[in-house]
Tab-separated table of C-alpha atoms in Angstrom:
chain	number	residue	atom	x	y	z
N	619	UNK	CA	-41.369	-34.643	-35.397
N	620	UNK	CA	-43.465	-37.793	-35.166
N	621	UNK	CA	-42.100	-38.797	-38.394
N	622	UNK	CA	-38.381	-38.305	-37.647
N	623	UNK	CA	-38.810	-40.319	-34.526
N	624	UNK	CA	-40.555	-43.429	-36.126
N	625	UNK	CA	-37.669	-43.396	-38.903
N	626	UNK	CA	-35.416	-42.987	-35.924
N	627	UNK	CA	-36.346	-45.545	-33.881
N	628	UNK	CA	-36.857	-47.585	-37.718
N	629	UNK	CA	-33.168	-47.165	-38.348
N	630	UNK	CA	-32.253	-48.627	-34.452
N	631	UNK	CA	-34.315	-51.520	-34.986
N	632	UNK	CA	-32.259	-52.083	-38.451
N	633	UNK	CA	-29.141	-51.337	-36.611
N	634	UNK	CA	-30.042	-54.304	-34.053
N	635	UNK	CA	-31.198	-56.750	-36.623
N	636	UNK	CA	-28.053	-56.062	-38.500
N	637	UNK	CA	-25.940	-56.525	-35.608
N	638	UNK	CA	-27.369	-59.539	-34.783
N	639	UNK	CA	-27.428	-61.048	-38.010
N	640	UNK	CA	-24.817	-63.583	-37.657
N	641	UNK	CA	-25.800	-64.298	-34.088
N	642	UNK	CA	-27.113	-67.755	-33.268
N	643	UNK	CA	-27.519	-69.656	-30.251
N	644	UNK	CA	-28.305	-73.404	-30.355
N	645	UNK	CA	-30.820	-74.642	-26.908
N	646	UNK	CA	-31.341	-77.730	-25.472
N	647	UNK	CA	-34.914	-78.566	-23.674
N	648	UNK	CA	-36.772	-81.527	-22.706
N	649	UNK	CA	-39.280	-81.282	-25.075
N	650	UNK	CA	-42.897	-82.449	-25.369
N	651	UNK	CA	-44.889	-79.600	-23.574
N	652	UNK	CA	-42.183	-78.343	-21.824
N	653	UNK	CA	-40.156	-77.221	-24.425
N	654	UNK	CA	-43.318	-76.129	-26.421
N	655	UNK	CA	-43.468	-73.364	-23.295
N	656	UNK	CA	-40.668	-72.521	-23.269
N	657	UNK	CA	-40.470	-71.872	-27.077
N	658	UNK	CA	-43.829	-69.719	-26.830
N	659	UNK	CA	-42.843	-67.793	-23.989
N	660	UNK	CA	-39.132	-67.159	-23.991
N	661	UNK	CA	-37.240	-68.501	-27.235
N	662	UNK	CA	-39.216	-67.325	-30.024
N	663	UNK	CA	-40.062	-63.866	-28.405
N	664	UNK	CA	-36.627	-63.426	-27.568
N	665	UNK	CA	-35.466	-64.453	-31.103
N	666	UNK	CA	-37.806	-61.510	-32.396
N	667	UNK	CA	-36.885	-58.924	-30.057
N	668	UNK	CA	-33.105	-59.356	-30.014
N	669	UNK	CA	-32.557	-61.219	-33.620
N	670	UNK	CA	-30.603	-63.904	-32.415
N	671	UNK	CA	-31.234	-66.696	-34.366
N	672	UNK	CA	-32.127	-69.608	-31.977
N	673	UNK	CA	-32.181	-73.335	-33.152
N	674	UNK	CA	-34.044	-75.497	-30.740
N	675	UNK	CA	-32.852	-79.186	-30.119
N	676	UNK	CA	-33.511	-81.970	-27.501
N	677	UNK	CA	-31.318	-83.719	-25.730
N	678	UNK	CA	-31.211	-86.343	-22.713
N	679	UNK	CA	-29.635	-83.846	-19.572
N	680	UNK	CA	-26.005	-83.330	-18.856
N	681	UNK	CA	-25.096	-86.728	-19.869
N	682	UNK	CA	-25.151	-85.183	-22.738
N	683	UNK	CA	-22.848	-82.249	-22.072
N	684	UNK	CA	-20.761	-84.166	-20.580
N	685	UNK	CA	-19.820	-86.169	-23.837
N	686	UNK	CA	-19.278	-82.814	-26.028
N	687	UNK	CA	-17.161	-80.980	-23.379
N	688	UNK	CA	-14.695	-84.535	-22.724
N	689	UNK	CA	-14.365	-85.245	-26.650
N	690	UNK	CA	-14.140	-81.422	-27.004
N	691	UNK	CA	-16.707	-81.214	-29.708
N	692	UNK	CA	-19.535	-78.642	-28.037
N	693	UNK	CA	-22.334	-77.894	-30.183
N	694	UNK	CA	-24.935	-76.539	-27.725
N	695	UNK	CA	-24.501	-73.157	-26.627
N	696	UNK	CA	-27.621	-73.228	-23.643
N	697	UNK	CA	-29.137	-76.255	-22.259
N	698	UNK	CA	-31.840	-76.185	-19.736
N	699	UNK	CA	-31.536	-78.348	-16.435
N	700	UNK	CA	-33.231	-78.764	-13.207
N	701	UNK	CA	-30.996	-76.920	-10.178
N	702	UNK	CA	-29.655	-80.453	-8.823
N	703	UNK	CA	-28.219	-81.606	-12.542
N	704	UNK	CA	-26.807	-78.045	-12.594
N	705	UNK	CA	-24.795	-77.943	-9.747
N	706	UNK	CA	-23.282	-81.499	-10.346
N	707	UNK	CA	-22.732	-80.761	-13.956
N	708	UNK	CA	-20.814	-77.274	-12.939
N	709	UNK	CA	-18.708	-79.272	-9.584
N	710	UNK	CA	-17.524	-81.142	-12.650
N	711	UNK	CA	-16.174	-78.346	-14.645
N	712	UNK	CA	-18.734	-78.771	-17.475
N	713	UNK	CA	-20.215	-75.280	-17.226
N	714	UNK	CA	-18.954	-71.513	-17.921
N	715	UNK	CA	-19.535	-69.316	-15.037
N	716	UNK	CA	-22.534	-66.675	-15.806
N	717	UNK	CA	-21.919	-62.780	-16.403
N	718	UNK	CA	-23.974	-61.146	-13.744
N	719	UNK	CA	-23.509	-58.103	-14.976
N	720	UNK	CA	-24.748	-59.239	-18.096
N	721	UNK	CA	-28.073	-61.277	-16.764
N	722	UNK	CA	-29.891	-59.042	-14.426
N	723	UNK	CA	-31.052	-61.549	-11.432
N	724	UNK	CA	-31.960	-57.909	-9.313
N	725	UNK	CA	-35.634	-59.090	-9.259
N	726	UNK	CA	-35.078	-62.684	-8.736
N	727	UNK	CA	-36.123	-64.967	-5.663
N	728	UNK	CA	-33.694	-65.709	-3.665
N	729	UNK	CA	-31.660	-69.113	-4.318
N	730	UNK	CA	-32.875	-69.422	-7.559
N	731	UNK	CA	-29.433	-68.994	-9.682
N	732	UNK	CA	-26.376	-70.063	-9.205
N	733	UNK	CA	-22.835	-69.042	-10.890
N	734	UNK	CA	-23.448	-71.723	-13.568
N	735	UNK	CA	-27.184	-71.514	-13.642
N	736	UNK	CA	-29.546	-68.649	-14.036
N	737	UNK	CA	-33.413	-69.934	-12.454
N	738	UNK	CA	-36.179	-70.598	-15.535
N	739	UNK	CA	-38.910	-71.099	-13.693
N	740	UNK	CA	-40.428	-72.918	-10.307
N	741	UNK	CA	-41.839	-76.378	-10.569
N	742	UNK	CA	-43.148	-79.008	-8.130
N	743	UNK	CA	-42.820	-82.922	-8.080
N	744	UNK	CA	-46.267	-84.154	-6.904
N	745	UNK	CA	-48.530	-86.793	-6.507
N	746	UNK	CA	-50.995	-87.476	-9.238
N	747	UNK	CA	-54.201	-89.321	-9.523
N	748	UNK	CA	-57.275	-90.612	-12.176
N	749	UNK	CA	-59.840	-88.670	-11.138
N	750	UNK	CA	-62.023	-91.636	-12.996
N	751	UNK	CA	-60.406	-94.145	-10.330
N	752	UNK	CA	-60.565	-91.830	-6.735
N	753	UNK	CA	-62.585	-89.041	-8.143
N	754	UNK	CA	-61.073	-85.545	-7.002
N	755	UNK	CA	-60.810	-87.087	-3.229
N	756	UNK	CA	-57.587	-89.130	-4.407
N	757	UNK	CA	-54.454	-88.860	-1.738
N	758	UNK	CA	-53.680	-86.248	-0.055
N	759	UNK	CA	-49.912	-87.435	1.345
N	760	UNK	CA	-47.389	-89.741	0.535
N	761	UNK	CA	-48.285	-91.977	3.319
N	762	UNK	CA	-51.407	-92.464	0.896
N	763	UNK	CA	-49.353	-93.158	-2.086
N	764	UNK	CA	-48.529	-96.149	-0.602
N	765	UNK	CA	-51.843	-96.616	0.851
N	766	UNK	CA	-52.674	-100.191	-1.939
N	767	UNK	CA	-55.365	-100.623	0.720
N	768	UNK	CA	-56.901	-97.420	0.703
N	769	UNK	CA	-56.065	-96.158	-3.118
N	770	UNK	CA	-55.521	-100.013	-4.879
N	771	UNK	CA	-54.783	-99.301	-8.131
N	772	UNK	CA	-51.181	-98.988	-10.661
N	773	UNK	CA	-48.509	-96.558	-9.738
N	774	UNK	CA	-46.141	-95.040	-11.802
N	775	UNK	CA	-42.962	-94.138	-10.048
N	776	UNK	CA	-39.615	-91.952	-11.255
N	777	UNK	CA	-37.145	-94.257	-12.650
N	778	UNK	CA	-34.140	-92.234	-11.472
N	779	UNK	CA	-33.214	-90.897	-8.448
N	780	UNK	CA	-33.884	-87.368	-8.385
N	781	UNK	CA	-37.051	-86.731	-5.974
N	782	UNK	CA	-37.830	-89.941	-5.255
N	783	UNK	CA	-36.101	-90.719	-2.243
N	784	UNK	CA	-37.458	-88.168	-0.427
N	785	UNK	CA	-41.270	-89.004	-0.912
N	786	UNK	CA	-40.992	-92.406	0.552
N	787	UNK	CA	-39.580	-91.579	3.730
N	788	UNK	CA	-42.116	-88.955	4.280
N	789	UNK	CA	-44.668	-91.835	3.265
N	790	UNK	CA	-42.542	-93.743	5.943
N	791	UNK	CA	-43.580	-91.547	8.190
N	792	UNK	CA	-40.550	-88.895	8.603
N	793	UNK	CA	-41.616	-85.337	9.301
N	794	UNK	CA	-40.795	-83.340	5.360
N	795	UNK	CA	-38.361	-80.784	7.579
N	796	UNK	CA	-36.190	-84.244	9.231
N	797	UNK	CA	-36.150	-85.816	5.373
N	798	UNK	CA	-32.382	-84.693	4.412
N	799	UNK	CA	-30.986	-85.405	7.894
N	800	UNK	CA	-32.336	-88.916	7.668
N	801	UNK	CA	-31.235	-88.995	3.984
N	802	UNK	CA	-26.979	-88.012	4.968
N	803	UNK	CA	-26.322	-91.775	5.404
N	804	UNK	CA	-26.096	-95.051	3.454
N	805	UNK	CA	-28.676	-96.016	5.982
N	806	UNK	CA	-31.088	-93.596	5.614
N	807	UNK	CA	-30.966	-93.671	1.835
N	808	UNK	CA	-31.657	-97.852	2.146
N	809	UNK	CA	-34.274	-97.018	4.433
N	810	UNK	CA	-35.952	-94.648	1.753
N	811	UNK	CA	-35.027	-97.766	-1.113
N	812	UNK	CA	-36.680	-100.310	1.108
N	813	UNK	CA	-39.940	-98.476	1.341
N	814	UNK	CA	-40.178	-98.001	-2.692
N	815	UNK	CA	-39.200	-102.265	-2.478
N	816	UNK	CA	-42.642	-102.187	-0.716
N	817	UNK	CA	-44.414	-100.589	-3.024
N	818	UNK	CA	-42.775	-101.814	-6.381
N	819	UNK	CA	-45.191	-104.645	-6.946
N	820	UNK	CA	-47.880	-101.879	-7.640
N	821	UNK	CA	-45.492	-99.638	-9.670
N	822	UNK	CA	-45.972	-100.671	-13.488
N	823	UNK	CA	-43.713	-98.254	-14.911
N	824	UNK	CA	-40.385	-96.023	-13.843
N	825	UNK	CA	-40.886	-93.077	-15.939
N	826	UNK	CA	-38.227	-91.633	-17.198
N	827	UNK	CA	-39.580	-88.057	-19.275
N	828	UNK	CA	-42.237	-85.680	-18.470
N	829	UNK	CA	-43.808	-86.699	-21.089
N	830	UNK	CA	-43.815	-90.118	-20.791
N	831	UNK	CA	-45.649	-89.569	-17.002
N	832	UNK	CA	-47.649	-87.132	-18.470
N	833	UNK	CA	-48.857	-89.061	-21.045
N	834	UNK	CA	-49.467	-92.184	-19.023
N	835	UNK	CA	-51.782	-90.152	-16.867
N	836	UNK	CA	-53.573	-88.899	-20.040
N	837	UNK	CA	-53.984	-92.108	-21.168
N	838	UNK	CA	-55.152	-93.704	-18.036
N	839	UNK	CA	-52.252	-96.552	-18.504
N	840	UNK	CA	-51.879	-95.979	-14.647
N	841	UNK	CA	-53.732	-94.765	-11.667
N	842	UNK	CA	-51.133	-92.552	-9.677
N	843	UNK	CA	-48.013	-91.205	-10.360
N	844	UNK	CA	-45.269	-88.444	-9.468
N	845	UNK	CA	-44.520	-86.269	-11.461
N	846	UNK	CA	-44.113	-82.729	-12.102
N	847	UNK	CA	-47.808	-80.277	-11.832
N	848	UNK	CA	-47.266	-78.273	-15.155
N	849	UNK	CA	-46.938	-81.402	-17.428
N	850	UNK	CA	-50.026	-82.978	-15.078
N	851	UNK	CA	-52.047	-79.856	-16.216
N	852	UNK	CA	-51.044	-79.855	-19.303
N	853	UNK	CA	-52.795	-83.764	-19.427
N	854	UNK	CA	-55.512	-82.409	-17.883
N	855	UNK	CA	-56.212	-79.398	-20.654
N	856	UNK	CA	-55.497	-82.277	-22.984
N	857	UNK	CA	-58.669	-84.373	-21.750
N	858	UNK	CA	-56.916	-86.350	-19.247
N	859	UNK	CA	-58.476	-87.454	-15.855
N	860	UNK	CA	-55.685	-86.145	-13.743
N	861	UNK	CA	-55.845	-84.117	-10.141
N	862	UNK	CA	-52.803	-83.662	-8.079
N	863	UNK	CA	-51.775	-82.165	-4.587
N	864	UNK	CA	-49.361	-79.840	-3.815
N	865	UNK	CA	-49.396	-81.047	0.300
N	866	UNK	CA	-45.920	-82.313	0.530
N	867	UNK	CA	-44.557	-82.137	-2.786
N	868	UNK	CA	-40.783	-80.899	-3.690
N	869	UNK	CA	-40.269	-77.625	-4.639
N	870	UNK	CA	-37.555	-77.130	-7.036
N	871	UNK	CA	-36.590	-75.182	-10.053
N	872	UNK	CA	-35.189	-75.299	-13.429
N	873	UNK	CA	-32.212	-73.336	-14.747
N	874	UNK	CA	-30.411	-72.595	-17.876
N	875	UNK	CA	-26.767	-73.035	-18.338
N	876	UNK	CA	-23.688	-72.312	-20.683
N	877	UNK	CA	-21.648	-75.682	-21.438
N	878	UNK	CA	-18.024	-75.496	-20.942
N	879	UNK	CA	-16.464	-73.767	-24.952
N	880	UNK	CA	-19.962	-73.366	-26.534
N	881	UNK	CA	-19.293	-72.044	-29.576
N	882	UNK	CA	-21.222	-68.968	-28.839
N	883	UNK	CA	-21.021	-68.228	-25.138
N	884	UNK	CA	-20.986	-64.249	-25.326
N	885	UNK	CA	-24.159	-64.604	-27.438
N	886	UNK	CA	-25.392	-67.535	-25.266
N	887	UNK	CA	-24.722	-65.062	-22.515
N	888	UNK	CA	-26.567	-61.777	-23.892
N	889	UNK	CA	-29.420	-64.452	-24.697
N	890	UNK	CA	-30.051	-65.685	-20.735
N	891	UNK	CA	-29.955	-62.175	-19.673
N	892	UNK	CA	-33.085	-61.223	-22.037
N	893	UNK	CA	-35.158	-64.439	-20.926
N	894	UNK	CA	-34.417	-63.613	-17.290
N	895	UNK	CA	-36.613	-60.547	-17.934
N	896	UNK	CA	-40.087	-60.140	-16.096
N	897	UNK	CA	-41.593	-59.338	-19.063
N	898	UNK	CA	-40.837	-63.023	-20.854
N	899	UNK	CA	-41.478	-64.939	-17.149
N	900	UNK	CA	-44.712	-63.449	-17.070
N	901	UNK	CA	-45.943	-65.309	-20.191
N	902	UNK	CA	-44.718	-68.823	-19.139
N	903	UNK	CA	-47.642	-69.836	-16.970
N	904	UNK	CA	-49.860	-69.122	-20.348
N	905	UNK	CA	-48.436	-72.407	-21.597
N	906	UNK	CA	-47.697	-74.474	-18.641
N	907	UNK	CA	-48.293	-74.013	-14.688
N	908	UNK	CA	-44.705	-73.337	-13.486
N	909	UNK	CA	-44.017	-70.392	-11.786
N	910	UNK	CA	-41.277	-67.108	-12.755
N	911	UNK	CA	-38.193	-67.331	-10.845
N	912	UNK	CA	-38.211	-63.356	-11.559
N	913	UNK	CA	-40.439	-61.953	-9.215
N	914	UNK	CA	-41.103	-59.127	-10.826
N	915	UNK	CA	-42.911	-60.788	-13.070
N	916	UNK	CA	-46.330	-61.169	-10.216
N	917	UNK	CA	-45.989	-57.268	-10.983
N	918	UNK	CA	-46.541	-57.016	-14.752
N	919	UNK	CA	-50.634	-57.513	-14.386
N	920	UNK	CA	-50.217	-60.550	-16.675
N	921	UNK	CA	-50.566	-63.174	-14.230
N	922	UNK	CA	-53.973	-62.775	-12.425
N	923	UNK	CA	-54.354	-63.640	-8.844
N	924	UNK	CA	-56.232	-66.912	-9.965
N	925	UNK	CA	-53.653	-68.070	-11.864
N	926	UNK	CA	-50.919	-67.482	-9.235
N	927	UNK	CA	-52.590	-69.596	-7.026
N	928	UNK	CA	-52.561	-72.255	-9.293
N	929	UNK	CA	-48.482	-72.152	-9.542
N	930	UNK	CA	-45.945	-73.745	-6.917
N	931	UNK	CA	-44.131	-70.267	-5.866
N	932	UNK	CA	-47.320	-68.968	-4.994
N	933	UNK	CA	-47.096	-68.498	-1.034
N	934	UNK	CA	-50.033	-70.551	-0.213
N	935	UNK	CA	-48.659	-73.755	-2.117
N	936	UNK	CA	-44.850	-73.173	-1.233
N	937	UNK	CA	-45.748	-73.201	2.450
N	938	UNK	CA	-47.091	-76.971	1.760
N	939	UNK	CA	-43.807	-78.269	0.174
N	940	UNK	CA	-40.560	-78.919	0.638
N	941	UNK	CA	-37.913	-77.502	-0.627
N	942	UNK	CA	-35.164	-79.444	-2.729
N	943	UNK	CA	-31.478	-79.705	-1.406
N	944	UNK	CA	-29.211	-79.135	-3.301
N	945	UNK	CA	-26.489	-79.579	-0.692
N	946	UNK	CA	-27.562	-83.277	-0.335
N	947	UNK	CA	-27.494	-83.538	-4.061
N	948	UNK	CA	-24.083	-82.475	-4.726
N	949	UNK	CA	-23.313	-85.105	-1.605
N	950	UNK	CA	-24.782	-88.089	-2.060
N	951	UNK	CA	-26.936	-88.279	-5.484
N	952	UNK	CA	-23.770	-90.335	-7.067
N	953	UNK	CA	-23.870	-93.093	-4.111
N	954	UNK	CA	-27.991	-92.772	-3.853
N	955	UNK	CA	-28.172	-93.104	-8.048
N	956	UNK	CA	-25.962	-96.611	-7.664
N	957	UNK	CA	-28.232	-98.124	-4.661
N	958	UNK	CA	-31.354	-97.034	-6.340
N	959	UNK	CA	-30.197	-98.802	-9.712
N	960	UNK	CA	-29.658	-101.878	-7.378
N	961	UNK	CA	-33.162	-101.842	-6.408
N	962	UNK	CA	-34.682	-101.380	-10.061
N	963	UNK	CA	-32.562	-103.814	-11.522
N	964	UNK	CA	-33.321	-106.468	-8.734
């Protein structure tokens, strides 16, 4: 009997593989250490369990899309993107709506997919110090950020707009729940632009990767920067001299979408829906501190209560941040990019 079962569940797995033979899905990430999570905790597992074949590429956000789905020449079939980037990218008609009753978002937290975007994981934008410069008492708000006084030293500041308006009027002294009422005007936006004017004499670079913040933390090119807290301790397990806070920071997640006629959107489809499983999620903080957007995954036993409390969904550290609107986003990021590019190009 034991036999005729292991030949019969043999001949399934055969059956699969077979059937998924001439399945392929082609994914666009980030890279650096990013990418090299989500490879060793979703893609490549996935790949094996379903036999989709799964070519990995990087690519430089929806810009990108954007160019394949207007000259009609799509070549990626999933792309991940943070939740803001998302929800512009699918107002403009450059995503396929998700199969919900093909992706099982059941066991998801709340607000963390979309009809274009299925939630990847949980990630914070923080402040970041050299522990060889402050030691671990670095800043412990934004208001010290800007502190030159109090923390002198090189900054390192995002070079776009995404989540950096919103730390300087915080470090301007606006409460973190008034931030996107103060932000839904031309003059609260300047006022946010004007306080990173104040500060850009001690800002040496605008980063524009993970990586490259990352990497300028590990190699002590600058003294502070934002950034996001898995890439941080990433440069930490790498030898860096990097501590962060989570007290204020912007929670926010990252998603996967379909671009509009990917050449293999069922597959793309059946793909997303066997990621969004607990049992993949549970693995990602393994490889870098982000947290599951499937909450199911705190249930598996693989992530201990130690490292929960290390990751930005964890209660403790979500109640410390705020979250990211994506309301204001889809409002005024086009009118906040162009005055922000002002002030970088001045």
């Amino acid at each position: 009997m034991k036999t005729k079962t292991i030949l019969t569940l043999s001949a399934a797995l055969m059956a699969t593989t077979a059937m998924a033979a001439d399945k392929s899905v082609t994914i666009a990430s980030w890279g650096g250490s990013y990418q090299e999570a989500q490879s060793k905790a979703l893609f490549e597992p996935a790949a094996a369990n379903t036999g989709i074949e799964v070519k990995q590429e990087t690519y430089g956000g929806m810009s990108d899309v954007r160019l394949q789905v207007q000259t009609g020449q799509v070549t990626l079939d999933i792309v991940a993107s943070g939740s803001g980037s998302a929800a512009r990218a699918a107002a403009e008609g450059l995503l396929e709506k998700l199969d919900y009753s093909v992706i099982d978002v059941s066991t998801f937290y709340p607000s963390l997919y979309s009809d274009y975007c299925v939630g990847g994981d949980v990630f914070s934008t923080v402040y970041a110090w050299n522990t060889n410069t402050y030691g671990e008492d670095g800043p412990q708000s934004w208001a010290d950020f800007w502190d030159i006084e109090k923390f002198p030293g090189s900054r390192a500041y995002r070079g776009s707009v995404a989540g950096a308006l919103e730390p300087a009027l915080m470090a301007d002294g606006v409460a973190p729940e008034d931030v996107y009422a103060m932000l839904d005007s031309e003059e609260g936006i300047e006022r946010a632009i004007d306080k990173i004017r104040e500060l850009k004499p001690n800002i040496s670079v605008f980063w524009s990767s993970g990586a490259q913040h990352a990497q300028l933390m590990k190699d002590g090119e600058v003294d502070m920067a934002t950034g996001w807290n898995g890439r941080f301790d990433n440069a930490r397990a790498d030898g860096g001299k990097v501590a962060y806070s989570f007290n204020q920071a912007l929670l926010d997640y990252d998603c996967f979408g379909i671009p509009k006629g990917a050449p293999n959107k069922d597959t793309a489809m059946e793909f997303l829906a066997e990621i969004s499983k607990a049992e993949y999620q549970d693995d990602l903080p393994k490889y870098i501190t982000y947290g599951p957007t499937n909450k199911a995954a705190y249930d598996t036993g693989e992530i201990t209560a130690e490292v929960a409390a290390g990751l930005p969904s964890s209660p403790d550290n979500a109640a410390l941040q705020l979250p990211i609107s994506l309301d204001w986003y889809a409002k005024w990021e086009t009118i906040a990019a162009e005055m922000y590019q002002e002030m970088l190009t001045e």
